[in-house]
CSV table of C-alpha atoms in Angstrom, one decimal:
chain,number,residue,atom,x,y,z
A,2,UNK,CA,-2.8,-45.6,10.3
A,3,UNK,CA,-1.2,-42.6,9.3
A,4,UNK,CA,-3.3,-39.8,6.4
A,5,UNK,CA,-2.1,-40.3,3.2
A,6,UNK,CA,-1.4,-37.1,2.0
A,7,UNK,CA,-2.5,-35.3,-1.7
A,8,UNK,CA,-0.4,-36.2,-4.1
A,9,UNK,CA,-0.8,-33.0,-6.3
A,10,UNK,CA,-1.2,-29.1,-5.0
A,11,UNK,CA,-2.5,-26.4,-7.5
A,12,UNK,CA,-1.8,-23.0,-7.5
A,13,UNK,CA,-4.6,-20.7,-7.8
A,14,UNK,CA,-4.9,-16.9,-8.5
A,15,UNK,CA,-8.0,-14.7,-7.8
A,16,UNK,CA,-8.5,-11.3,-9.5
A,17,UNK,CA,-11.5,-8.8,-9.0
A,18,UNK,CA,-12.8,-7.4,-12.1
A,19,UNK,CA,-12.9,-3.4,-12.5
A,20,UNK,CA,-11.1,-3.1,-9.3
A,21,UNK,CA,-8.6,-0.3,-9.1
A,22,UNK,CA,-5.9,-0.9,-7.7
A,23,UNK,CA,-5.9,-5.0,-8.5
A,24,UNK,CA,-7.0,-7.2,-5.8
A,25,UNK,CA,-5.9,-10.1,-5.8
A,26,UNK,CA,-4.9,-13.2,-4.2
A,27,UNK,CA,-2.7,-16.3,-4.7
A,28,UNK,CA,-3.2,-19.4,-2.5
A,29,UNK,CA,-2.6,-23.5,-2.8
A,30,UNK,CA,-5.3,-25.9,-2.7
A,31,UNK,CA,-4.5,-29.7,-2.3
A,32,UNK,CA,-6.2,-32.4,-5.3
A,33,UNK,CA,-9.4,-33.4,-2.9
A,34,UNK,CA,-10.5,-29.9,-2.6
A,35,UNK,CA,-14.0,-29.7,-3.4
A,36,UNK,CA,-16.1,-26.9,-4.5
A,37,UNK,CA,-17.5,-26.4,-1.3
A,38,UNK,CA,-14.1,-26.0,0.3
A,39,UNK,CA,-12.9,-24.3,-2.2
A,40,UNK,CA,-15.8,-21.3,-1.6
A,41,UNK,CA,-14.8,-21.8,2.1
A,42,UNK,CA,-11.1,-21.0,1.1
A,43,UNK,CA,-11.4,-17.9,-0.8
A,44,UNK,CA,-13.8,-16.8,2.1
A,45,UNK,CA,-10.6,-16.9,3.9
A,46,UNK,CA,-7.8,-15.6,1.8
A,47,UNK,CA,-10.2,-12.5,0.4
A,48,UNK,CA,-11.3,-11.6,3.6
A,49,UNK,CA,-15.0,-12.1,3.3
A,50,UNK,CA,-17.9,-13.2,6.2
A,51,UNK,CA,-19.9,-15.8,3.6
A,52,UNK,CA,-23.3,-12.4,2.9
A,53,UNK,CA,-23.4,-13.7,-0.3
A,54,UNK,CA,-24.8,-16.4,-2.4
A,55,UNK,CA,-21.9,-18.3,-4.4
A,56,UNK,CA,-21.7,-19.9,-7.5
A,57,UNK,CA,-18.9,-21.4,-9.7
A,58,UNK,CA,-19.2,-22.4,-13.3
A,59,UNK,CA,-17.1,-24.8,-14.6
A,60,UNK,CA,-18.0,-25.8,-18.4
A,61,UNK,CA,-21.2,-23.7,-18.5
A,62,UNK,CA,-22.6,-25.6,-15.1
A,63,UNK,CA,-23.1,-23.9,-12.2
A,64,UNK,CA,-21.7,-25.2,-8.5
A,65,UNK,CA,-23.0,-23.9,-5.3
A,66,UNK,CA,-25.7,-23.9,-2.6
A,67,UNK,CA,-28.9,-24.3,-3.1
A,68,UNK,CA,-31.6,-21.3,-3.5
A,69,UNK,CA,-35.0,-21.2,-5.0
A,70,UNK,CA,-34.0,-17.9,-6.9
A,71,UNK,CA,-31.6,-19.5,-8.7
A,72,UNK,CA,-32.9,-23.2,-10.3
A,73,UNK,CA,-29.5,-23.5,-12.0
A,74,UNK,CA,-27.2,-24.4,-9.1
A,75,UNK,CA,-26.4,-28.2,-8.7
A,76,UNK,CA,-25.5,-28.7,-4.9
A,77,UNK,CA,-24.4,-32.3,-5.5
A,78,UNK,CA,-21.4,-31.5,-7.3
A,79,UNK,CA,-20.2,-29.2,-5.1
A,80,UNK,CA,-18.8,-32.1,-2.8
A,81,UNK,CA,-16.5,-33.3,-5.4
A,82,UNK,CA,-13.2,-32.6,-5.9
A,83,UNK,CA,-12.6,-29.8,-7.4
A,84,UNK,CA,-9.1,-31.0,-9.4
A,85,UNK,CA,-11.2,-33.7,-11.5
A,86,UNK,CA,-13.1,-31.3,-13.0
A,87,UNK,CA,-10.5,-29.2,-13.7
A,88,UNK,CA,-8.4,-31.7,-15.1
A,89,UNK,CA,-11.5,-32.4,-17.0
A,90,UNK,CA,-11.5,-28.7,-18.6
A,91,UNK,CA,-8.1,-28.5,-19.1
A,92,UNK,CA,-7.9,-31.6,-21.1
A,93,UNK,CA,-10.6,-30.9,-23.2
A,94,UNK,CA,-8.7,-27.3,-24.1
A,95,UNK,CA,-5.8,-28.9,-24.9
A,96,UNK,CA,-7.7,-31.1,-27.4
């Protein structure tokens, strides 16, 4: 039986802060990317070798892998897809 494929594909745009000149990059992601593929993307597309802890908030909670530094970071969600949540956020700005 044949894949079904993602019905939706977001366009998403990176930009450094107090980098000079910009960098930036702009890449597609499909509607069941997850957090966690999502860090592995941008890994990717910026060029980076994964040194560095990772962490993205979406409404004020934090995504990412687990360190004992950092008590904030909720693992679980990180194997969600990404697009719910930000359907979530974008709904809720709209409102």
């Amino acid at each position: 039986m044949a894949k079904k494929l993602p019905e939706k594909i977001y366009q998403l745009h990176i930009l450094l802060k107090r980098s000079k000149p910009k960098i930036w990059r702009r890449f597609l992601v499909t509607e069941d990317t997850t957090v966690g593929k999502l860090h592995k993307i941008v890994q990717e597309v910026m060029g980076w070798e994964d040194y560095h802890l990772h962490e993205f908030t979406i409404e004020g909670k934090g995504y990412g892998e687990p360190n004992e530094e950092f008590d904030n970071i909720d693992s679980k969600d990180e194997t969600k897809p990404l697009c719910t949540r930000s359907a979530e956020v974008l709904k809720s700005e709209r409102e």
